[in-house]
PDB file of N, CA and C and ligand atoms in Angstrom:
ATOM      1  N   MET A   1    -106.589  28.194 -45.616  1.00  0.00           N
ATOM      2  CA  MET A   1    -106.504  28.091 -47.193  1.00  0.00           C
ATOM      3  C   MET A   1    -107.173  26.914 -47.329  1.00  0.00           C
ATOM      4  N   PRO A   2    -108.204  26.657 -48.402  1.00  0.00           N
ATOM      5  CA  PRO A   2    -108.452  25.365 -48.367  1.00  0.00           C
ATOM      6  C   PRO A   2    -107.076  24.931 -49.751  1.00  0.00           C
ATOM      7  N   LEU A   3    -107.294  23.400 -49.418  1.00  0.00           N
ATOM      8  CA  LEU A   3    -105.975  22.621 -50.054  1.00  0.00           C
ATOM      9  C   LEU A   3    -107.243  22.400 -51.247  1.00  0.00           C
ATOM     10  N   PRO A   4    -106.312  22.401 -52.393  1.00  0.00           N
ATOM     11  CA  PRO A   4    -107.017  22.023 -54.040  1.00  0.00           C
ATOM     12  C   PRO A   4    -107.156  20.191 -53.786  1.00  0.00           C
ATOM     13  N   GLN A   5    -108.782  19.734 -54.276  1.00  0.00           N
ATOM     14  CA  GLN A   5    -109.073  18.858 -54.072  1.00  0.00           C
ATOM     15  C   GLN A   5    -108.378  17.360 -54.812  1.00  0.00           C
ATOM     16  N   SER A   6    -108.722  17.826 -56.094  1.00  0.00           N
ATOM     17  CA  SER A   6    -108.542  16.631 -56.927  1.00  0.00           C
ATOM     18  C   SER A   6    -107.247  16.689 -57.774  1.00  0.00           C
ATOM     19  N   THR A   7    -106.691  18.032 -57.938  1.00  0.00           N
ATOM     20  CA  THR A   7    -105.399  18.322 -59.022  1.00  0.00           C
ATOM     21  C   THR A   7    -104.278  17.693 -57.862  1.00  0.00           C
ATOM     22  N   ASN A   8    -103.501  17.701 -58.840  1.00  0.00           N
ATOM     23  CA  ASN A   8    -101.906  17.284 -57.956  1.00  0.00           C
ATOM     24  C   ASN A   8    -101.458  17.649 -56.331  1.00  0.00           C
ATOM     25  N   ALA A   9    -101.095  16.949 -55.694  1.00  0.00           N
ATOM     26  CA  ALA A   9    -100.255  17.782 -54.431  1.00  0.00           C
ATOM     27  C   ALA A   9     -99.382  18.417 -54.426  1.00  0.00           C
ATOM     28  N   PRO A  10     -99.716  19.304 -53.718  1.00  0.00           N
ATOM     29  CA  PRO A  10     -97.951  19.842 -53.902  1.00  0.00           C
ATOM     30  C   PRO A  10     -96.709  19.366 -53.226  1.00  0.00           C
ATOM     31  N   THR A  11     -95.342  20.009 -54.377  1.00  0.00           N
ATOM     32  CA  THR A  11     -94.369  18.760 -54.489  1.00  0.00           C
ATOM     33  C   THR A  11     -93.929  19.773 -53.435  1.00  0.00           C
ATOM     34  N   ALA A  12     -92.728  18.946 -52.499  1.00  0.00           N
ATOM     35  CA  ALA A  12     -91.817  19.194 -51.431  1.00  0.00           C
ATOM     36  C   ALA A  12     -90.795  19.799 -52.442  1.00  0.00           C
ATOM     37  N   SER A  13     -90.004  19.190 -53.183  1.00  0.00           N
ATOM     38  CA  SER A  13     -88.778  19.026 -53.318  1.00  0.00           C
ATOM     39  C   SER A  13     -89.304  19.249 -55.298  1.00  0.00           C
ATOM     40  N   GLY A  14     -90.556  18.831 -56.070  1.00  0.00           N
ATOM     41  CA  GLY A  14     -90.197  18.542 -57.190  1.00  0.00           C
ATOM     42  C   GLY A  14     -89.892  16.958 -57.600  1.00  0.00           C
ATOM     43  N   LYS A  15     -89.467  16.185 -56.787  1.00  0.00           N
ATOM     44  CA  LYS A  15     -89.301  14.925 -56.669  1.00  0.00           C
ATOM     45  C   LYS A  15     -89.775  13.944 -56.388  1.00  0.00           C
ATOM     46  N   ASP A  16     -90.129  13.049 -57.008  1.00  0.00           N
ATOM     47  CA  ASP A  16     -90.554  11.560 -56.563  1.00  0.00           C
ATOM     48  C   ASP A  16     -89.876  10.828 -55.628  1.00  0.00           C
ATOM     49  N   CYS A  17     -90.241   9.902 -54.717  1.00  0.00           N
ATOM     50  CA  CYS A  17     -90.142   8.840 -54.353  1.00  0.00           C
ATOM     51  C   CYS A  17     -89.607   7.809 -54.981  1.00  0.00           C
ATOM     52  N   ALA A  18     -88.160   7.276 -55.314  1.00  0.00           N
ATOM     53  CA  ALA A  18     -87.961   6.760 -55.642  1.00  0.00           C
ATOM     54  C   ALA A  18     -88.479   5.386 -55.370  1.00  0.00           C
ATOM     55  N   ILE A  19     -88.591   4.904 -54.692  1.00  0.00           N
ATOM     56  CA  ILE A  19     -89.327   3.173 -54.578  1.00  0.00           C
ATOM     57  C   ILE A  19     -90.428   3.816 -55.143  1.00  0.00           C
ATOM     58  N   CYS A  20     -91.318   4.246 -54.860  1.00  0.00           N
ATOM     59  CA  CYS A  20     -92.557   3.710 -55.189  1.00  0.00           C
ATOM     60  C   CYS A  20     -93.321   5.352 -56.088  1.00  0.00           C
ATOM     61  N   LYS A  21     -92.442   6.401 -56.258  1.00  0.00           N
ATOM     62  CA  LYS A  21     -93.139   6.817 -57.165  1.00  0.00           C
ATOM     63  C   LYS A  21     -93.896   8.026 -56.959  1.00  0.00           C
ATOM     64  N   GLU A  22     -94.533   8.035 -56.367  1.00  0.00           N
ATOM     65  CA  GLU A  22     -95.250   9.379 -54.755  1.00  0.00           C
ATOM     66  C   GLU A  22     -94.618  10.358 -54.900  1.00  0.00           C
ATOM     67  N   PRO A  23     -95.305  11.420 -54.797  1.00  0.00           N
ATOM     68  CA  PRO A  23     -94.350  12.468 -54.475  1.00  0.00           C
ATOM     69  C   PRO A  23     -94.212  12.237 -52.726  1.00  0.00           C
ATOM     70  N   LEU A  24     -92.922  13.224 -52.524  1.00  0.00           N
ATOM     71  CA  LEU A  24     -92.448  12.618 -50.994  1.00  0.00           C
ATOM     72  C   LEU A  24     -93.396  13.901 -50.058  1.00  0.00           C
ATOM     73  N   LEU A  25     -94.608  13.472 -49.973  1.00  0.00           N
ATOM     74  CA  LEU A  25     -95.817  14.118 -49.068  1.00  0.00           C
ATOM     75  C   LEU A  25     -96.611  12.592 -48.684  1.00  0.00           C
ATOM     76  N   VAL A  26     -96.937  12.614 -47.358  1.00  0.00           N
ATOM     77  CA  VAL A  26     -97.799  11.180 -46.491  1.00  0.00           C
ATOM     78  C   VAL A  26     -99.114  12.274 -45.991  1.00  0.00           C
ATOM     79  N   PRO A  27    -100.361  12.067 -46.742  1.00  0.00           N
ATOM     80  CA  PRO A  27    -101.528  12.648 -46.107  1.00  0.00           C
ATOM     81  C   PRO A  27    -101.266  12.353 -45.030  1.00  0.00           C
ATOM     82  N   SER A  28    -102.445  13.894 -44.676  1.00  0.00           N
ATOM     83  CA  SER A  28    -102.365  13.705 -42.582  1.00  0.00           C
ATOM     84  C   SER A  28    -103.213  14.705 -42.644  1.00  0.00           C
ATOM     85  N   SER A  29    -104.054  14.495 -41.345  1.00  0.00           N
ATOM     86  CA  SER A  29    -104.985  15.518 -41.602  1.00  0.00           C
ATOM     87  C   SER A  29    -105.031  16.634 -40.486  1.00  0.00           C
ATOM     88  N   ASN A  30    -105.649  17.657 -40.504  1.00  0.00           N
ATOM     89  CA  ASN A  30    -105.263  18.398 -40.071  1.00  0.00           C
ATOM     90  C   ASN A  30    -106.376  19.261 -39.354  1.00  0.00           C
ATOM     91  N   ASN A  31    -106.784  18.825 -38.040  1.00  0.00           N
ATOM     92  CA  ASN A  31    -108.352  19.832 -36.892  1.00  0.00           C
ATOM     93  C   ASN A  31    -109.272  19.130 -38.757  1.00  0.00           C
ATOM     94  N   GLY A  32    -108.916  17.559 -38.553  1.00  0.00           N
ATOM     95  CA  GLY A  32    -110.086  17.286 -39.724  1.00  0.00           C
ATOM     96  C   GLY A  32    -109.790  17.462 -41.132  1.00  0.00           C
ATOM     97  N   GLN A  33    -109.279  18.852 -41.726  1.00  0.00           N
ATOM     98  CA  GLN A  33    -108.821  18.755 -43.131  1.00  0.00           C
ATOM     99  C   GLN A  33    -107.892  18.225 -43.969  1.00  0.00           C
ATOM    100  N   PRO A  34    -108.748  17.493 -44.937  1.00  0.00           N
ATOM    101  CA  PRO A  34    -106.953  16.396 -45.667  1.00  0.00           C
ATOM    102  C   PRO A  34    -105.932  17.742 -45.499  1.00  0.00           C
ATOM    103  N   SER A  35    -105.006  16.963 -45.545  1.00  0.00           N
ATOM    104  CA  SER A  35    -103.479  18.083 -45.629  1.00  0.00           C
ATOM    105  C   SER A  35    -102.870  16.897 -45.824  1.00  0.00           C
ATOM    106  N   TYR A  36    -101.323  17.924 -46.552  1.00  0.00           N
ATOM    107  CA  TYR A  36    -100.484  16.516 -46.468  1.00  0.00           C
ATOM    108  C   TYR A  36     -99.051  17.127 -45.454  1.00  0.00           C
ATOM    109  N   VAL A  37     -97.333  16.405 -45.076  1.00  0.00           N
ATOM    110  CA  VAL A  37     -96.938  17.106 -44.699  1.00  0.00           C
ATOM    111  C   VAL A  37     -95.295  16.294 -45.335  1.00  0.00           C
ATOM    112  N   ILE A  38     -94.635  16.752 -45.432  1.00  0.00           N
ATOM    113  CA  ILE A  38     -93.395  16.683 -46.635  1.00  0.00           C
ATOM    114  C   ILE A  38     -92.677  15.599 -45.696  1.00  0.00           C
ATOM    115  N   ASP A  39     -92.675  14.474 -46.603  1.00  0.00           N
ATOM    116  CA  ASP A  39     -91.649  13.582 -45.891  1.00  0.00           C
ATOM    117  C   ASP A  39     -90.736  13.382 -47.080  1.00  0.00           C
ATOM    118  N   ASP A  40     -89.496  13.840 -47.007  1.00  0.00           N
ATOM    119  CA  ASP A  40     -88.299  14.172 -48.114  1.00  0.00           C
ATOM    120  C   ASP A  40     -87.382  13.565 -47.399  1.00  0.00           C
ATOM    121  N   VAL A  41     -86.903  12.079 -47.318  1.00  0.00           N
ATOM    122  CA  VAL A  41     -85.030  11.709 -47.266  1.00  0.00           C
ATOM    123  C   VAL A  41     -84.335  11.993 -48.139  1.00  0.00           C
ATOM    124  N   GLU A  42     -83.506  12.835 -48.338  1.00  0.00           N
ATOM    125  CA  GLU A  42     -82.292  12.530 -49.179  1.00  0.00           C
ATOM    126  C   GLU A  42     -81.131  12.242 -48.725  1.00  0.00           C
ATOM    127  N   PHE A  43     -81.210  10.984 -49.884  1.00  0.00           N
ATOM    128  CA  PHE A  43     -79.774  10.437 -49.525  1.00  0.00           C
ATOM    129  C   PHE A  43     -78.467  11.036 -50.199  1.00  0.00           C
ATOM    130  N   ARG A  44     -77.000  10.947 -50.086  1.00  0.00           N
ATOM    131  CA  ARG A  44     -76.130  11.792 -50.087  1.00  0.00           C
ATOM    132  C   ARG A  44     -76.200  11.526 -51.467  1.00  0.00           C
ATOM    133  N   CYS A  45     -76.297  10.188 -52.225  1.00  0.00           N
ATOM    134  CA  CYS A  45     -76.284  10.367 -53.677  1.00  0.00           C
ATOM    135  C   CYS A  45     -77.756  11.106 -54.683  1.00  0.00           C
ATOM    136  N   LYS A  46     -78.672  12.051 -53.747  1.00  0.00           N
ATOM    137  CA  LYS A  46     -79.509  12.739 -54.204  1.00  0.00           C
ATOM    138  C   LYS A  46     -80.823  12.126 -54.150  1.00  0.00           C
ATOM    139  N   HIS A  47     -80.916  10.483 -54.410  1.00  0.00           N
ATOM    140  CA  HIS A  47     -81.648   9.995 -54.100  1.00  0.00           C
ATOM    141  C   HIS A  47     -82.536  10.310 -52.994  1.00  0.00           C
ATOM    142  N   HIS A  48     -84.495  10.763 -53.449  1.00  0.00           N
ATOM    143  CA  HIS A  48     -85.119  11.033 -52.322  1.00  0.00           C
ATOM    144  C   HIS A  48     -86.351   9.612 -52.298  1.00  0.00           C
ATOM    145  N   PHE A  49     -86.856   9.548 -50.539  1.00  0.00           N
ATOM    146  CA  PHE A  49     -87.415   8.243 -50.340  1.00  0.00           C
ATOM    147  C   PHE A  49     -88.382   8.859 -49.332  1.00  0.00           C
ATOM    148  N   HIS A  50     -88.977   8.245 -49.566  1.00  0.00           N
ATOM    149  CA  HIS A  50     -90.333   8.452 -47.886  1.00  0.00           C
ATOM    150  C   HIS A  50     -89.584   7.647 -47.007  1.00  0.00           C
ATOM    151  N   TRP A  51     -89.927   7.940 -45.919  1.00  0.00           N
ATOM    152  CA  TRP A  51     -89.368   7.388 -44.549  1.00  0.00           C
ATOM    153  C   TRP A  51     -89.432   5.980 -44.619  1.00  0.00           C
ATOM    154  N   SER A  52     -91.395   5.660 -44.813  1.00  0.00           N
ATOM    155  CA  SER A  52     -91.687   4.046 -44.445  1.00  0.00           C
ATOM    156  C   SER A  52     -91.248   3.496 -45.696  1.00  0.00           C
ATOM    157  N   CYS A  53     -91.054   4.316 -47.195  1.00  0.00           N
ATOM    158  CA  CYS A  53     -90.425   3.349 -48.358  1.00  0.00           C
ATOM    159  C   CYS A  53     -89.559   2.472 -47.703  1.00  0.00           C
ATOM    160  N   ILE A  54     -87.736   3.488 -47.153  1.00  0.00           N
ATOM    161  CA  ILE A  54     -86.607   3.008 -46.761  1.00  0.00           C
ATOM    162  C   ILE A  54     -86.658   2.020 -45.753  1.00  0.00           C
ATOM    163  N   LEU A  55     -87.647   2.353 -44.825  1.00  0.00           N
ATOM    164  CA  LEU A  55     -88.253   1.215 -43.787  1.00  0.00           C
ATOM    165  C   LEU A  55     -88.229  -0.315 -44.450  1.00  0.00           C
ATOM    166  N   GLU A  56     -89.432   0.141 -45.623  1.00  0.00           N
ATOM    167  CA  GLU A  56     -89.489  -1.449 -45.601  1.00  0.00           C
ATOM    168  C   GLU A  56     -88.932  -1.840 -46.763  1.00  0.00           C
ATOM    169  N   HIS A  57     -87.890  -1.310 -47.572  1.00  0.00           N
ATOM    170  CA  HIS A  57     -87.101  -1.783 -48.364  1.00  0.00           C
ATOM    171  C   HIS A  57     -86.081  -2.236 -47.607  1.00  0.00           C
ATOM    172  N   SER A  58     -85.775  -1.873 -46.194  1.00  0.00           N
ATOM    173  CA  SER A  58     -84.620  -2.251 -45.687  1.00  0.00           C
ATOM    174  C   SER A  58     -85.267  -3.727 -44.902  1.00  0.00           C
ATOM    175  N   ILE A  59     -86.237  -3.656 -44.810  1.00  0.00           N
ATOM    176  CA  ILE A  59     -87.166  -5.183 -43.988  1.00  0.00           C
ATOM    177  C   ILE A  59     -86.504  -5.742 -45.036  1.00  0.00           C
ATOM    178  N   SER A  60     -87.246  -5.638 -46.069  1.00  0.00           N
ATOM    179  CA  SER A  60     -87.621  -6.430 -46.829  1.00  0.00           C
ATOM    180  C   SER A  60     -85.884  -7.647 -47.447  1.00  0.00           C
ATOM    181  N   SER A  61     -85.392  -7.004 -47.787  1.00  0.00           N
ATOM    182  CA  SER A  61     -84.262  -6.825 -47.536  1.00  0.00           C
ATOM    183  C   SER A  61     -82.658  -6.877 -47.103  1.00  0.00           C
ATOM    184  N   HIS A  62     -82.169  -7.730 -46.224  1.00  0.00           N
ATOM    185  CA  HIS A  62     -81.609  -7.414 -45.082  1.00  0.00           C
ATOM    186  C   HIS A  62     -79.899  -6.737 -45.686  1.00  0.00           C
ATOM    187  N   ASP A  63     -79.805  -7.481 -47.441  1.00  0.00           N
ATOM    188  CA  ASP A  63     -78.798  -6.831 -48.084  1.00  0.00           C
ATOM    189  C   ASP A  63     -78.492  -5.155 -48.514  1.00  0.00           C
ATOM    190  N   ALA A  64     -79.970  -5.279 -48.261  1.00  0.00           N
ATOM    191  CA  ALA A  64     -80.487  -3.572 -48.696  1.00  0.00           C
ATOM    192  C   ALA A  64     -80.164  -2.638 -47.689  1.00  0.00           C
ATOM    193  N   ARG A  65     -80.233  -2.571 -46.187  1.00  0.00           N
ATOM    194  CA  ARG A  65     -80.033  -2.121 -45.433  1.00  0.00           C
ATOM    195  C   ARG A  65     -79.015  -1.169 -45.587  1.00  0.00           C
ATOM    196  N   ASN A  66     -79.362   0.347 -45.086  1.00  0.00           N
ATOM    197  CA  ASN A  66     -78.481   0.998 -45.175  1.00  0.00           C
ATOM    198  C   ASN A  66     -77.638   0.935 -46.952  1.00  0.00           C
ATOM    199  N   ARG A  67     -78.508   1.461 -47.363  1.00  0.00           N
ATOM    200  CA  ARG A  67     -78.283   1.310 -49.271  1.00  0.00           C
ATOM    201  C   ARG A  67     -79.245   1.890 -49.440  1.00  0.00           C
ATOM    202  N   CYS A  68     -79.275   2.864 -50.905  1.00  0.00           N
ATOM    203  CA  CYS A  68     -80.100   2.832 -51.925  1.00  0.00           C
ATOM    204  C   CYS A  68     -80.416   2.161 -52.618  1.00  0.00           C
ATOM    205  N   ALA A  69     -81.422   2.500 -52.312  1.00  0.00           N
ATOM    206  CA  ALA A  69     -82.819   1.639 -53.224  1.00  0.00           C
ATOM    207  C   ALA A  69     -82.356   1.438 -54.223  1.00  0.00           C
ATOM    208  N   LEU A  70     -81.860   2.595 -55.078  1.00  0.00           N
ATOM    209  CA  LEU A  70     -81.644   2.623 -56.418  1.00  0.00           C
ATOM    210  C   LEU A  70     -80.574   2.253 -56.861  1.00  0.00           C
ATOM    211  N   CYS A  71     -79.377   3.430 -56.579  1.00  0.00           N
ATOM    212  CA  CYS A  71     -78.534   3.316 -57.008  1.00  0.00           C
ATOM    213  C   CYS A  71     -77.212   2.280 -56.080  1.00  0.00           C
ATOM    214  N   ARG A  72     -77.740   1.855 -54.782  1.00  0.00           N
ATOM    215  CA  ARG A  72     -77.316   1.111 -53.816  1.00  0.00           C
ATOM    216  C   ARG A  72     -75.829   0.967 -53.316  1.00  0.00           C
ATOM    217  N   GLN A  73     -75.229   2.511 -53.679  1.00  0.00           N
ATOM    218  CA  GLN A  73     -74.336   3.245 -52.981  1.00  0.00           C
ATOM    219  C   GLN A  73     -74.991   3.551 -51.428  1.00  0.00           C
ATOM    220  N   SER A  74     -73.885   3.210 -50.289  1.00  0.00           N
ATOM    221  CA  SER A  74     -74.143   2.846 -48.807  1.00  0.00           C
ATOM    222  C   SER A  74     -74.514   4.282 -48.377  1.00  0.00           C
ATOM    223  N   VAL A  75     -75.599   4.814 -47.988  1.00  0.00           N
ATOM    224  CA  VAL A  75     -75.695   6.000 -46.518  1.00  0.00           C
ATOM    225  C   VAL A  75     -74.798   6.518 -45.536  1.00  0.00           C
ATOM    226  N   LEU A  76     -74.040   5.022 -45.349  1.00  0.00           N
ATOM    227  CA  LEU A  76     -73.463   5.290 -43.977  1.00  0.00           C
ATOM    228  C   LEU A  76     -71.707   5.994 -44.458  1.00  0.00           C
ATOM    229  N   ASP A  77     -71.330   6.772 -43.269  1.00  0.00           N
ATOM    230  CA  ASP A  77     -70.078   7.275 -43.714  1.00  0.00           C
ATOM    231  C   ASP A  77     -69.219   6.254 -42.806  1.00  0.00           C
ATOM    232  N   SER A  78     -67.600   6.754 -43.160  1.00  0.00           N
ATOM    233  CA  SER A  78     -66.998   5.927 -42.372  1.00  0.00           C
ATOM    234  C   SER A  78     -66.572   5.232 -41.004  1.00  0.00           C
ATOM    235  N   GLN A  79     -67.914   6.541 -40.553  1.00  0.00           N
ATOM    236  CA  GLN A  79     -67.856   5.917 -38.935  1.00  0.00           C
ATOM    237  C   GLN A  79     -69.270   5.528 -38.859  1.00  0.00           C
ATOM    238  N   GLY A  80     -69.572   4.752 -39.178  1.00  0.00           N
ATOM    239  CA  GLY A  80     -70.859   4.403 -39.542  1.00  0.00           C
ATOM    240  C   GLY A  80     -72.561   5.050 -39.133  1.00  0.00           C
ATOM    241  N   GLU A  81     -72.143   6.193 -39.227  1.00  0.00           N
ATOM    242  CA  GLU A  81     -73.475   7.378 -39.338  1.00  0.00           C
ATOM    243  C   GLU A  81     -73.762   7.232 -40.318  1.00  0.00           C
ATOM    244  N   PHE A  82     -75.649   7.213 -40.244  1.00  0.00           N
ATOM    245  CA  PHE A  82     -76.315   7.542 -41.231  1.00  0.00           C
ATOM    246  C   PHE A  82     -76.516   8.895 -41.780  1.00  0.00           C
ATOM    247  N   ILE A  83     -76.345   9.108 -42.707  1.00  0.00           N
ATOM    248  CA  ILE A  83     -75.926  10.349 -43.342  1.00  0.00           C
ATOM    249  C   ILE A  83     -77.206  10.843 -44.203  1.00  0.00           C
ATOM    250  N   VAL A  84     -78.516  11.356 -44.178  1.00  0.00           N
ATOM    251  CA  VAL A  84     -79.329  11.853 -44.845  1.00  0.00           C
ATOM    252  C   VAL A  84     -79.836  12.863 -44.260  1.00  0.00           C
ATOM    253  N   LYS A  85     -80.529  13.527 -44.831  1.00  0.00           N
ATOM    254  CA  LYS A  85     -81.306  14.919 -44.710  1.00  0.00           C
ATOM    255  C   LYS A  85     -82.510  14.559 -44.877  1.00  0.00           C
ATOM    256  N   VAL A  86     -83.231  14.303 -43.947  1.00  0.00           N
ATOM    257  CA  VAL A  86     -85.151  14.925 -43.347  1.00  0.00           C
ATOM    258  C   VAL A  86     -85.257  16.011 -43.404  1.00  0.00           C
ATOM    259  N   ARG A  87     -86.567  15.838 -44.171  1.00  0.00           N
ATOM    260  CA  ARG A  87     -87.317  17.225 -43.990  1.00  0.00           C
ATOM    261  C   ARG A  87     -88.749  16.596 -43.483  1.00  0.00           C
ATOM    262  N   ASN A  88     -89.003  16.928 -42.607  1.00  0.00           N
ATOM    263  CA  ASN A  88     -90.586  16.610 -42.216  1.00  0.00           C
ATOM    264  C   ASN A  88     -90.798  17.271 -41.827  1.00  0.00           C
ATOM    265  N   GLU A  89     -92.460  17.795 -42.098  1.00  0.00           N
ATOM    266  CA  GLU A  89     -93.361  19.228 -41.891  1.00  0.00           C
ATOM    267  C   GLU A  89     -94.025  19.203 -40.528  1.00  0.00           C
ATOM    268  N   GLY A  90     -94.132  17.260 -40.314  1.00  0.00           N
ATOM    269  CA  GLY A  90     -94.966  16.663 -38.978  1.00  0.00           C
ATOM    270  C   GLY A  90     -94.872  16.483 -37.858  1.00  0.00           C
TER     271      GLY A  90
HETATM  272 ZN1   ZN B 101     -92.024   6.198 -51.029  1.00  0.00          ZN
HETATM  273 ZN1   ZN B 102     -79.119   6.646 -55.224  1.00  0.00          ZN
END
């Protein structure tokens, strides 16, 4: 099944990354064929991000660590566990 070349990439969840506003997919190559894998991290506040964007965000601002980049809600539970839902096909 060839993937569409120039039209919109398939969307995983219908949402975009709240940091970079790109679809929650990352380009990948599958035997030389361009394709996408889902890279969707959902925080408990229901905001969605790429893993790489979260990492960059937490590196750029120490204060932002373990917090949603958008609403700044902590993503840690009372035990300090990181609570996110990750969907990654890759
Ligand atoms: Zn992103
Ligand atoms: Zn949020």
